[in-house]
PDB file of C-alpha atoms in Angstrom:
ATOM      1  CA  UNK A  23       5.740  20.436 -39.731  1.00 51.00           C
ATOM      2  CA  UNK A  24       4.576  20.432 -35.976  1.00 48.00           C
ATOM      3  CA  UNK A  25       6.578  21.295 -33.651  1.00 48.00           C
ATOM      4  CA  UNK A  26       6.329  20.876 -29.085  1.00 47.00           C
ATOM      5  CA  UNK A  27       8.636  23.374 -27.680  1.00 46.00           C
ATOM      6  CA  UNK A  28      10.461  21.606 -24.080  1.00 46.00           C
ATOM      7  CA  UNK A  29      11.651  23.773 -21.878  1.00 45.00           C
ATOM      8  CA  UNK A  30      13.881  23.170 -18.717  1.00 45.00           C
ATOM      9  CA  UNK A  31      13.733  19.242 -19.354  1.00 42.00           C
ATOM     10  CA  UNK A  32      15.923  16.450 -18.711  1.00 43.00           C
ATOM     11  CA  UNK A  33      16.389  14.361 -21.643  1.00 40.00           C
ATOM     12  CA  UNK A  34      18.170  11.175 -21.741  1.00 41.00           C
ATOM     13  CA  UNK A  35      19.729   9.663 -24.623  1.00 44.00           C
ATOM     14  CA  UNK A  36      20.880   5.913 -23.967  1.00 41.00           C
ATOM     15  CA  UNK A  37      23.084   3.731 -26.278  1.00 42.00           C
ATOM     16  CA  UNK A  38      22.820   0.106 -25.501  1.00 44.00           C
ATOM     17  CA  UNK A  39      26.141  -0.583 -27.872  1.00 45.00           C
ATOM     18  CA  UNK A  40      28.394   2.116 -25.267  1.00 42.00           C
ATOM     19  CA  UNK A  41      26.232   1.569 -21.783  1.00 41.00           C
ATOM     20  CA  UNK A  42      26.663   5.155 -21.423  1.00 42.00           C
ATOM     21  CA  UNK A  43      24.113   7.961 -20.416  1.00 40.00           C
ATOM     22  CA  UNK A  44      24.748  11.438 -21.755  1.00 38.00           C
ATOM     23  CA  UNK A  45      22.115  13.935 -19.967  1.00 42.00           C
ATOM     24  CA  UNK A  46      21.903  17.118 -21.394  1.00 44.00           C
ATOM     25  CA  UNK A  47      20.100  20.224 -20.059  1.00 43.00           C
ATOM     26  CA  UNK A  48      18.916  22.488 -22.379  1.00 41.00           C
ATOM     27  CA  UNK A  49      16.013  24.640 -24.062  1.00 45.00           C
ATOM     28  CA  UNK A  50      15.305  22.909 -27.826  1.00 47.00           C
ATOM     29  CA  UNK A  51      12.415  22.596 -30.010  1.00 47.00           C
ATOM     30  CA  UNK A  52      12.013  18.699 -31.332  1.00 46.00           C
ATOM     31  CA  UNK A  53       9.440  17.875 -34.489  1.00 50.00           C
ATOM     32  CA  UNK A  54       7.024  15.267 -33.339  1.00 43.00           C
ATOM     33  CA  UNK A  55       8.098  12.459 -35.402  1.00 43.00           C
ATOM     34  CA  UNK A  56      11.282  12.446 -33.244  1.00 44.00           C
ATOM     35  CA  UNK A  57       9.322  11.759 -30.379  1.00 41.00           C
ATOM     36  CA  UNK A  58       7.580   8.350 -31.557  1.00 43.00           C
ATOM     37  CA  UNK A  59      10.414   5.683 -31.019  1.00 41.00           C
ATOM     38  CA  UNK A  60      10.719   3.345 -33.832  1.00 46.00           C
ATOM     39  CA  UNK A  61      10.136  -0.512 -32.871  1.00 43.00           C
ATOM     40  CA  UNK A  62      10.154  -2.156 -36.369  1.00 47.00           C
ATOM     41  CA  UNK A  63      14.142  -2.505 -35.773  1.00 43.00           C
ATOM     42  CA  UNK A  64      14.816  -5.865 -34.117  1.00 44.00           C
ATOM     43  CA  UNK A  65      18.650  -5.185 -33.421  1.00 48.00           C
ATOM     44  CA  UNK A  66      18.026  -3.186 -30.380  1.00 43.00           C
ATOM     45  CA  UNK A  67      21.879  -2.781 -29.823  1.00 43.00           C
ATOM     46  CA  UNK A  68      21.986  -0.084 -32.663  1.00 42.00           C
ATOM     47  CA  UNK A  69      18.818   1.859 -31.917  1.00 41.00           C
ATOM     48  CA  UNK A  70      18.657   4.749 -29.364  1.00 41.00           C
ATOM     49  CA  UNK A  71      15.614   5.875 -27.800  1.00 39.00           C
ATOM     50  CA  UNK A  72      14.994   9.223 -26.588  1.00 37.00           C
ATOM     51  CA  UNK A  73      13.241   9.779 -23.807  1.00 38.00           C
ATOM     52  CA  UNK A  74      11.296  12.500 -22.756  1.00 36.00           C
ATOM     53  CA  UNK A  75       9.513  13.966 -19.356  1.00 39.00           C
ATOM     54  CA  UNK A  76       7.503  16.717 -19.308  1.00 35.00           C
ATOM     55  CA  UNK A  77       6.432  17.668 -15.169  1.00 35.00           C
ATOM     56  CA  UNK A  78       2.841  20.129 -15.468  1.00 39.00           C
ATOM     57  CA  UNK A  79       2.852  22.017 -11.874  1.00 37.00           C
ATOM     58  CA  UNK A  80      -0.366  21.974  -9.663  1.00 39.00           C
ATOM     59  CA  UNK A  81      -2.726  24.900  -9.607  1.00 41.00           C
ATOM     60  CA  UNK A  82      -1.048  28.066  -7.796  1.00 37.00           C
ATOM     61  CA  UNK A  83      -4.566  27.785  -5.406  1.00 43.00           C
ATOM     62  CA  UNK A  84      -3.767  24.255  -4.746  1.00 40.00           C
ATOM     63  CA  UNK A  85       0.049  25.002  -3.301  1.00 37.00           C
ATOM     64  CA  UNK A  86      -0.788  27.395  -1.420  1.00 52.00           C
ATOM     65  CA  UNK A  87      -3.753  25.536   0.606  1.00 56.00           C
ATOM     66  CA  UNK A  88      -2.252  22.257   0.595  1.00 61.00           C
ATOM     67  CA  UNK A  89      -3.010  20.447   3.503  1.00 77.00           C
ATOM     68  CA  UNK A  90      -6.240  22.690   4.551  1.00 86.00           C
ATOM     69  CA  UNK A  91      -9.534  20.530   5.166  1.00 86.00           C
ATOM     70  CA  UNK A  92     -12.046  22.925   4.264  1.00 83.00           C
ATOM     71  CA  UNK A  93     -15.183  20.492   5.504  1.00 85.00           C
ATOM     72  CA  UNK A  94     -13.317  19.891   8.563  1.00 87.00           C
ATOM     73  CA  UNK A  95     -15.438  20.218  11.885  1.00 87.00           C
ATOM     74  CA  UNK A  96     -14.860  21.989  14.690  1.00 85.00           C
ATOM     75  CA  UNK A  97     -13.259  20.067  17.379  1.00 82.00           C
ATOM     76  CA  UNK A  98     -14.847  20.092  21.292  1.00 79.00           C
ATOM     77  CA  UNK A  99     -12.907  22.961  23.227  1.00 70.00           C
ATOM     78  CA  UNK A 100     -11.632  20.321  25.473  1.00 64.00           C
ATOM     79  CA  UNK A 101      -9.258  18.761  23.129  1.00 62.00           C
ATOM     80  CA  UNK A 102      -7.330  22.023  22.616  1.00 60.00           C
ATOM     81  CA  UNK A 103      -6.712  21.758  26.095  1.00 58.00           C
ATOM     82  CA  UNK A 104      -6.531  25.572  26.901  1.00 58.00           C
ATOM     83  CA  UNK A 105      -5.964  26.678  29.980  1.00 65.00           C
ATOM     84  CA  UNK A 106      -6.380  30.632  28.887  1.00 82.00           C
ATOM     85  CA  UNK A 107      -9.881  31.312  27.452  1.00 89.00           C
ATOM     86  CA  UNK A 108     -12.138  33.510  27.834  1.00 92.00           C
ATOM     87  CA  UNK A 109     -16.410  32.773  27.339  1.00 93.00           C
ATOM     88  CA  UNK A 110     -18.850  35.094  26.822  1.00 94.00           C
ATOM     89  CA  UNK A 111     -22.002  34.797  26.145  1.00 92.00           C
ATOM     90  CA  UNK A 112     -22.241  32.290  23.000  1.00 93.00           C
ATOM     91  CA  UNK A 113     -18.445  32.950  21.931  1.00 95.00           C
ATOM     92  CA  UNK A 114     -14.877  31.545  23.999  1.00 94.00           C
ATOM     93  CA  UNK A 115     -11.749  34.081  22.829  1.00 96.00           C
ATOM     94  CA  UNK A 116      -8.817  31.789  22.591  1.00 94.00           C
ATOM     95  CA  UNK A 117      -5.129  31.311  20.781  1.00 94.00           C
ATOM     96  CA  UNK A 118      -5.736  29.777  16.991  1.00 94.00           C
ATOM     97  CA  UNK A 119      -4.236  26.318  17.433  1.00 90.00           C
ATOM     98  CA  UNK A 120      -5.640  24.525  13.463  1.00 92.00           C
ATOM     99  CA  UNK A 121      -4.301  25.883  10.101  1.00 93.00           C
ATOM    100  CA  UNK A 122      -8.182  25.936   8.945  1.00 94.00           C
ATOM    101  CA  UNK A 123      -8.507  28.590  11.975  1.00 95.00           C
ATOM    102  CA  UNK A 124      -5.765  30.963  10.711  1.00 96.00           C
ATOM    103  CA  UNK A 125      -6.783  30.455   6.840  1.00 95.00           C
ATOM    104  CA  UNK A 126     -10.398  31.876   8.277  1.00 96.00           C
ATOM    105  CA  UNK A 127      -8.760  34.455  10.442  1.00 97.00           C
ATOM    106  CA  UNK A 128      -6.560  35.448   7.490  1.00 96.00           C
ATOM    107  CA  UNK A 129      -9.744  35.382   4.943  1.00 95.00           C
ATOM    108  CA  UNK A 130     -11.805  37.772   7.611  1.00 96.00           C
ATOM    109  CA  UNK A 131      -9.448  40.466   7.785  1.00 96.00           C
ATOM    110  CA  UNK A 132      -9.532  39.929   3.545  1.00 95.00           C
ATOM    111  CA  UNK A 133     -13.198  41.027   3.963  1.00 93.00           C
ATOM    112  CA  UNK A 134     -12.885  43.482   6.242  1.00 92.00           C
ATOM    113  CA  UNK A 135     -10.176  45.215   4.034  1.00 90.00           C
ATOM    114  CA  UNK A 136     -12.322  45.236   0.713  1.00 88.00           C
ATOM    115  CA  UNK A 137     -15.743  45.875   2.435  1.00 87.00           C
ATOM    116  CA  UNK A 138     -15.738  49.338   1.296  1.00 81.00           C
ATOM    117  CA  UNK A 139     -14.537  48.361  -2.229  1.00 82.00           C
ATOM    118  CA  UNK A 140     -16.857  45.253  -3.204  1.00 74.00           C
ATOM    119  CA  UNK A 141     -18.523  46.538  -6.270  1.00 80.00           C
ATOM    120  CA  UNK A 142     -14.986  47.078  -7.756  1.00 80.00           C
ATOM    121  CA  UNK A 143     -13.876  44.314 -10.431  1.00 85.00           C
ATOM    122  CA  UNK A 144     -12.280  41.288  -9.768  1.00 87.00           C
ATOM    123  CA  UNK A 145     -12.508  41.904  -5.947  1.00 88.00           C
ATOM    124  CA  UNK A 146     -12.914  38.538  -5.503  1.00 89.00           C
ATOM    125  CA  UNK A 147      -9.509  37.384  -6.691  1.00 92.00           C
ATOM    126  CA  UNK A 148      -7.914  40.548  -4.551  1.00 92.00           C
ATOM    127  CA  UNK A 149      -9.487  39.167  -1.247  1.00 92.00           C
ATOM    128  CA  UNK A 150      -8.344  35.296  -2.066  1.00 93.00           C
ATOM    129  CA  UNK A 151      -4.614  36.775  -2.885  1.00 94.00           C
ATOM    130  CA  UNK A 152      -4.839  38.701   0.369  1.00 94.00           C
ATOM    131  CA  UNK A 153      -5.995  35.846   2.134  1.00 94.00           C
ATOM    132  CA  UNK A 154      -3.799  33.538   1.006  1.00 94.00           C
ATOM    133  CA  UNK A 155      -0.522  36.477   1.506  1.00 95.00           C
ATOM    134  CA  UNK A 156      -1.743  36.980   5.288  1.00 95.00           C
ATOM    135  CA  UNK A 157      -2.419  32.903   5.644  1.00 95.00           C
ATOM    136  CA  UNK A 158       1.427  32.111   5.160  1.00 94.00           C
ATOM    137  CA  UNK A 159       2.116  35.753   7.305  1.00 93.00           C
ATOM    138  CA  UNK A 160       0.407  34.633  10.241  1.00 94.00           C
ATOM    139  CA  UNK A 161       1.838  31.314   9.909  1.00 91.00           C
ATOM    140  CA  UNK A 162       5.707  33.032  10.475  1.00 90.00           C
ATOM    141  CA  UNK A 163       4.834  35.419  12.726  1.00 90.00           C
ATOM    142  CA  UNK A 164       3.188  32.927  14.935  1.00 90.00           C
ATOM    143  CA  UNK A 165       6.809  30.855  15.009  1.00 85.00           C
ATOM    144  CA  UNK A 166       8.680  33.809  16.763  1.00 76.00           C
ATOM    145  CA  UNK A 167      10.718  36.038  14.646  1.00 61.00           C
ATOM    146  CA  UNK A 168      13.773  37.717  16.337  1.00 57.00           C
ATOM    147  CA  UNK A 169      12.613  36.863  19.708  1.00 61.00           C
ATOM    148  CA  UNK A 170       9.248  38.393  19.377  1.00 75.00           C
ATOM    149  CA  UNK A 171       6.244  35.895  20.285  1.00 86.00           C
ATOM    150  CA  UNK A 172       2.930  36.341  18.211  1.00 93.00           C
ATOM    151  CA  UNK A 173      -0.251  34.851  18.835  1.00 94.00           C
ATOM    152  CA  UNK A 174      -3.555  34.983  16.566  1.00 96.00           C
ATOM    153  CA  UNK A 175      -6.481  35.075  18.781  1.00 97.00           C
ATOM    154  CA  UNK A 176      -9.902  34.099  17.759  1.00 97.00           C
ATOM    155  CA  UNK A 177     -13.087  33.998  18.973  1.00 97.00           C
ATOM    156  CA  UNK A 178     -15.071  31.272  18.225  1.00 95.00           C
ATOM    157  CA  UNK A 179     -18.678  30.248  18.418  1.00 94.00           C
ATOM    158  CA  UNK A 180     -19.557  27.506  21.442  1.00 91.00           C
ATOM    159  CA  UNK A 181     -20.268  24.282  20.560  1.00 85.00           C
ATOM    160  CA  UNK A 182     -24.307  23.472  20.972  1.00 84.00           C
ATOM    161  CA  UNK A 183     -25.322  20.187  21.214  1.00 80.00           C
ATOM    162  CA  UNK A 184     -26.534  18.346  17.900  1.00 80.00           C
ATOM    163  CA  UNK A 185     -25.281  21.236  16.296  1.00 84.00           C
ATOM    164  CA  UNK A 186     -21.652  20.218  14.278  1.00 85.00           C
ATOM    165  CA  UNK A 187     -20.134  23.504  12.392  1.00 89.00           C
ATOM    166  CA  UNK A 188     -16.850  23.356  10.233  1.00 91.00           C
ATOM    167  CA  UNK A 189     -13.963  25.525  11.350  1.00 91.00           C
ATOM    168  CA  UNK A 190     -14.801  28.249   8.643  1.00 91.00           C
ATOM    169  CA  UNK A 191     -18.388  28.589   9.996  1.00 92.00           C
ATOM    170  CA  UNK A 192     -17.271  28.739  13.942  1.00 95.00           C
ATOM    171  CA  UNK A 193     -14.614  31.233  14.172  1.00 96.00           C
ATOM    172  CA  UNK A 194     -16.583  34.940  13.974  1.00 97.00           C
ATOM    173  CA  UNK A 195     -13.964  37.575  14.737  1.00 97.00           C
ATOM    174  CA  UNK A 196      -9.968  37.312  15.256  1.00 97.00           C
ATOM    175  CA  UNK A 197      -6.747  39.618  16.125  1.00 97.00           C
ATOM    176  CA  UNK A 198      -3.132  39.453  16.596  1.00 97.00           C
ATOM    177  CA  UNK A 199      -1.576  40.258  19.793  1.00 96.00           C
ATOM    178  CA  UNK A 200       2.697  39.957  19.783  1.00 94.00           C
ATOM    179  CA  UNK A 201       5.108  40.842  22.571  1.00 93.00           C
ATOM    180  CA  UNK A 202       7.606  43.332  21.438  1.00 90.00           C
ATOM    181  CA  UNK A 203      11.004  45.068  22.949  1.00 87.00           C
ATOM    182  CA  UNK A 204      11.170  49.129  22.822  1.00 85.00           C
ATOM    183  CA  UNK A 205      14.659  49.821  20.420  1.00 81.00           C
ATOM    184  CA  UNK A 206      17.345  51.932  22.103  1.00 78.00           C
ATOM    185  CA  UNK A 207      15.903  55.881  22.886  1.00 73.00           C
ATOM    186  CA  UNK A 208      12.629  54.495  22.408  1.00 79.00           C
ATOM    187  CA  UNK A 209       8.908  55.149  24.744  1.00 77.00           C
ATOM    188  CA  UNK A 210       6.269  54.356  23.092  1.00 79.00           C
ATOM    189  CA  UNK A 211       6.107  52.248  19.679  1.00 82.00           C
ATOM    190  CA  UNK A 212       6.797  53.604  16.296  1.00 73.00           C
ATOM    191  CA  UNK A 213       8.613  57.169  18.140  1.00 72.00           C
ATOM    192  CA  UNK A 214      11.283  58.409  15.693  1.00 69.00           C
ATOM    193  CA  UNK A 215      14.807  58.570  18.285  1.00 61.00           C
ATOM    194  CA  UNK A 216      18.124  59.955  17.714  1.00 60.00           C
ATOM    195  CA  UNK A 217      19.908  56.306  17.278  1.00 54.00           C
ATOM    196  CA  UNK A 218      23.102  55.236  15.659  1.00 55.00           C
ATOM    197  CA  UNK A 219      22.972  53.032  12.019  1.00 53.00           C
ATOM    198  CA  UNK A 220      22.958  49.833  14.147  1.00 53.00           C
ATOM    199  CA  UNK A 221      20.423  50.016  17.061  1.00 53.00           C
ATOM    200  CA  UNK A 222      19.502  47.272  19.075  1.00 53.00           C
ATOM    201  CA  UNK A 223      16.596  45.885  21.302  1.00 53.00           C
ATOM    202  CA  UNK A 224      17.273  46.577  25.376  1.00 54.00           C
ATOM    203  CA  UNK A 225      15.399  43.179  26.358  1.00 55.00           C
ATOM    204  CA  UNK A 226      15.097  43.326  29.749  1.00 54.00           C
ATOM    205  CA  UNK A 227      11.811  42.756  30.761  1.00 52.00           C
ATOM    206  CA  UNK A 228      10.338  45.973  31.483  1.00 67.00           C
ATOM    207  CA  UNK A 229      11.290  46.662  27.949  1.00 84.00           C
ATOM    208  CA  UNK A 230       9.103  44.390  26.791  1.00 89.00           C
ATOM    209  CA  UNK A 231       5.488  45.588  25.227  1.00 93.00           C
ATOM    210  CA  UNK A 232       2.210  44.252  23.982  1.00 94.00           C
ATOM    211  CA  UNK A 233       0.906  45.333  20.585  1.00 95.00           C
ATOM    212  CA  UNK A 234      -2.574  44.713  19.285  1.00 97.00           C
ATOM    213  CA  UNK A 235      -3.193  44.428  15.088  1.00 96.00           C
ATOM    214  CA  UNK A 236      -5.448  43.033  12.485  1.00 96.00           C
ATOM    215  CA  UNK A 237      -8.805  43.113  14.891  1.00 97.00           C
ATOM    216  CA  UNK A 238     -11.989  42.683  12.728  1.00 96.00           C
ATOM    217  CA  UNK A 239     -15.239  40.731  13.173  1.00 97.00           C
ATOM    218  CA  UNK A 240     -17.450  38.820  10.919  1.00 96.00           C
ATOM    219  CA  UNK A 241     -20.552  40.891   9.277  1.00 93.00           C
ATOM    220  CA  UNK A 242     -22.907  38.624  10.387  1.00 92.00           C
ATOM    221  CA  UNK A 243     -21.293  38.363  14.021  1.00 94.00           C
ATOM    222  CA  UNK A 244     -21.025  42.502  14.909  1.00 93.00           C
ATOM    223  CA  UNK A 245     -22.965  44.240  17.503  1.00 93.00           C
ATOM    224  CA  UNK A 246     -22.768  41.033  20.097  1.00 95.00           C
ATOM    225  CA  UNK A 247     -19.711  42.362  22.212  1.00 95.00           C
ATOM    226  CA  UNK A 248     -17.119  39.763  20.352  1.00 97.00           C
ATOM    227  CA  UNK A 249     -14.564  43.063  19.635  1.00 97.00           C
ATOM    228  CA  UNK A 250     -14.508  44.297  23.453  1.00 96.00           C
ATOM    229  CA  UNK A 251     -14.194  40.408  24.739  1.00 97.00           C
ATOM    230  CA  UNK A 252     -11.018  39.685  22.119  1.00 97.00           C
ATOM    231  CA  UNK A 253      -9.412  42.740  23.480  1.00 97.00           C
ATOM    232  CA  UNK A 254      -9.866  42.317  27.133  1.00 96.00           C
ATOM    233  CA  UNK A 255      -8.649  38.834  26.952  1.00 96.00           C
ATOM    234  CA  UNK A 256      -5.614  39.874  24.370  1.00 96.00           C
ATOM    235  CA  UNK A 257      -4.116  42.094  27.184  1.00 96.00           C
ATOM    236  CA  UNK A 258      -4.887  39.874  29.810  1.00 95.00           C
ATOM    237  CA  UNK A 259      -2.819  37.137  27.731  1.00 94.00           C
ATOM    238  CA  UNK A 260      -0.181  40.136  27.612  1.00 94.00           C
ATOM    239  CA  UNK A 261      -0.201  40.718  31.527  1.00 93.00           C
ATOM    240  CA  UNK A 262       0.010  36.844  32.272  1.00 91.00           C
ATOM    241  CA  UNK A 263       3.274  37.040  29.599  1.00 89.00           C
ATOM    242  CA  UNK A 264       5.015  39.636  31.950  1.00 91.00           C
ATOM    243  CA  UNK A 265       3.921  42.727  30.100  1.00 91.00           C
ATOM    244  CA  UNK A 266       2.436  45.707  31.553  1.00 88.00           C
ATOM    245  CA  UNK A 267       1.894  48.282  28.513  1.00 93.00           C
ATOM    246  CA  UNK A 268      -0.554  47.074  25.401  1.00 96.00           C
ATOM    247  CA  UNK A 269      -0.202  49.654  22.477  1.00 95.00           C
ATOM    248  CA  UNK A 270      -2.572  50.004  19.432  1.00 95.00           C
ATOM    249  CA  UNK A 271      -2.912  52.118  16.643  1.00 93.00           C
ATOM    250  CA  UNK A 272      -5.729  53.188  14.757  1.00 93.00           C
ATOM    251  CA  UNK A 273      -6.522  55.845  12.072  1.00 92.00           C
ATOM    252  CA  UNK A 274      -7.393  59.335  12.693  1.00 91.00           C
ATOM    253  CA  UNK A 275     -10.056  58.691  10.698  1.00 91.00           C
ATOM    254  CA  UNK A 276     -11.677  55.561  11.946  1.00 92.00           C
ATOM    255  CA  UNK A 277     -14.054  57.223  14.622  1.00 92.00           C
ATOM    256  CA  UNK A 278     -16.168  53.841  15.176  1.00 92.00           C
ATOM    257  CA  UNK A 279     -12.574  52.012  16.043  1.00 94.00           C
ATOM    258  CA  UNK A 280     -11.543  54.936  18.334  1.00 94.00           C
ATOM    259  CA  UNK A 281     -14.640  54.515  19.863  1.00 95.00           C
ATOM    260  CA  UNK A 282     -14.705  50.986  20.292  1.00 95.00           C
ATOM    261  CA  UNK A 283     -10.893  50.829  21.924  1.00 96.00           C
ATOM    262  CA  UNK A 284     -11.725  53.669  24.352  1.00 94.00           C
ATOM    263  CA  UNK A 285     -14.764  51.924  25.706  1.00 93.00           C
ATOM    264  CA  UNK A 286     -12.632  48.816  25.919  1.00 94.00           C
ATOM    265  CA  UNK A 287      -9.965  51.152  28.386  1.00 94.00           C
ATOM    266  CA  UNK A 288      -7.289  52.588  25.919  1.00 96.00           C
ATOM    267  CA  UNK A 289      -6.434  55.579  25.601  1.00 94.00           C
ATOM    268  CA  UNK A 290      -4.844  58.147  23.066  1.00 91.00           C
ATOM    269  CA  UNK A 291      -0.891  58.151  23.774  1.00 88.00           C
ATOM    270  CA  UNK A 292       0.054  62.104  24.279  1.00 75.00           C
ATOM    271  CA  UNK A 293       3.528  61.837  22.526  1.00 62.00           C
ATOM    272  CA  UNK A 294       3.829  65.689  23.176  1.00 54.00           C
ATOM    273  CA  UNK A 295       7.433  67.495  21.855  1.00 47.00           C
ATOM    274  CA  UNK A 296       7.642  63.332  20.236  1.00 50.00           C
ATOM    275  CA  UNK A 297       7.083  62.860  17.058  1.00 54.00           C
ATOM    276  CA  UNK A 298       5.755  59.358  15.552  1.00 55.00           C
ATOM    277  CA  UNK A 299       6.707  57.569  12.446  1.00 53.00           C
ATOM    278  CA  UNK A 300       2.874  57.877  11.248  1.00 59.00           C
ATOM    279  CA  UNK A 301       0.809  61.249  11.734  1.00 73.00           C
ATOM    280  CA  UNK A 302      -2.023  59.510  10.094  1.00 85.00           C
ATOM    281  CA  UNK A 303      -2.415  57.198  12.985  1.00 88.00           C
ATOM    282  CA  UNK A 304      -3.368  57.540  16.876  1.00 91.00           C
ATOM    283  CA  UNK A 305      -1.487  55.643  19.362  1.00 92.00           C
ATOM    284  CA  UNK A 306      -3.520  54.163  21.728  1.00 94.00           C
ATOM    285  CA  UNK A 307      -2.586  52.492  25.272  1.00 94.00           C
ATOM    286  CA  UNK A 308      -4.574  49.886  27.514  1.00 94.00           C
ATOM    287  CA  UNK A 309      -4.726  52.056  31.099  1.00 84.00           C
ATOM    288  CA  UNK A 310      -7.516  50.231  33.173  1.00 70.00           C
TER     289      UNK A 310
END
């Protein structure tokens, strides 16, 4: 006999004769032919009818996008009504306002992770998880946690006219820029300090720090200056916030990025007799 296995279901069994309703959760397997309800019985007082509902979820991909407008155009600059941007040449660096904007931001640093690893299988599902884990990441950080603000900065291509481009197809390059406090004993981000179990933040202003992550650039975008531009205008934003130092890290072994932040007017932090919680990493600080 066929069987349909319910599971996590509310069933409801009505009596006409009592006017009572008896709901009963529970896992239970039912043959079929209790699921078709007789109607040759015309004393309806005496028959009970079971009733069943079975709920099928949406697609994981269609939870975790809801709401995103993947077709939707680029609004003119003017309607963001931005006071802080910064143009250059055929780009403006500005503060991701549109959820479309920090799904793209969020799916270029997914390339930029696997772009040494694209011949590797199923990369393609990696970079979409990724993307869809640093999506809903931005999204919190960019709500303040713990008194820290975050911003995600992007730069964005300038509107031509009789040209219209969707939000995916505009924004070329994108970074995070957040304004931290130094913990108790601390200089410099990241130092390893003497401190008791429960430290806490000193957050008085000149405690307060800039810190630069997640900068990458569309492959089809490099070479125009869009990495330098981000960064000059991420610790301006961080000077017009009250905030004198900018920090970044990068790896020891990442000469092109070294490069690139040097040029840009940071410089490698000499922690000296310090020691840092990660000694595969240079600390970098903004000094122009």
């Amino acid at each position: 006999m066929s069987t349909i296995s319910i599971h996590r279901t509310e069933i409801l069994r009505i009596t006409h004769a009592r006017s009572r309703i008896f709901r009963q959760r529970y896992r239970r397997t039912i043959p079929l032919w209790k699921l078709t309800i007789n109607s040759r019985s015309s004393d309806t007082s005496k028959k009970e009818e079971l009733s069943v509902q079975i709920s099928i979820p949406p697609p994981v991909d269609q939870l975790r996008t809801v709401g995103l407008r993947f077709d939707r155009l680029q609004p003119p600059e003017p309607e963001f009504g931005h006071e802080d941007r910064f143009e250059f040449g055929k780009f403006v660096a500005r503060e991701a306002m549109l959820d479309e904007e920090y799904w793209t931001a969020a799916w270029l640093r997914a390339e930029s992770h696997w772009e040494d690893r694209s011949n590797e299988r199923y990369v393609d599902n990696y970079k979409r998880k990724f993307a869809e884990q640093e999506f809903n990441a931005i999204k919190r950080r960019c709500k303040g946690m713990q008194g820290q603000k975050c911003s995600c900065i992007v730069a964005v291509k300038k509107e031509e006219k009789h040209i219209k481009r969707s939000v995916i197809k505009s924004v070329v390059g994108t970074l995070d820029l957040s304004i931290r406090y130094f913990l108790q004993g601390e200089t410099f981000p990241g130092e390893k300090v003497k401190s008791q179990l429960f430290c806490s933040k000193n957050q008085e202003g000149s405690n307060r720090y800039g810190y630069i992550a997640n900068l990458c650039v569309a492959k089809s975008a490099r070479r125009q200056g869009i990495a330098c531009n981000m960064l000059r205008f991420a610790v301006e934003s961080a000077r017009l916030s009250g905030v004198e130092q900018v920090y970044v890290h990068v790896h020891k072994n990442n000469s092109v990025a070294q490069e690139l932040y040097q040029k840009t007017g940071f410089k490698i932090v000499e922690t000296g007799k310090f020691e840092s919680l990660d000694d595969d990493t240079y600390l970098l600080q903004y000094t122009s």
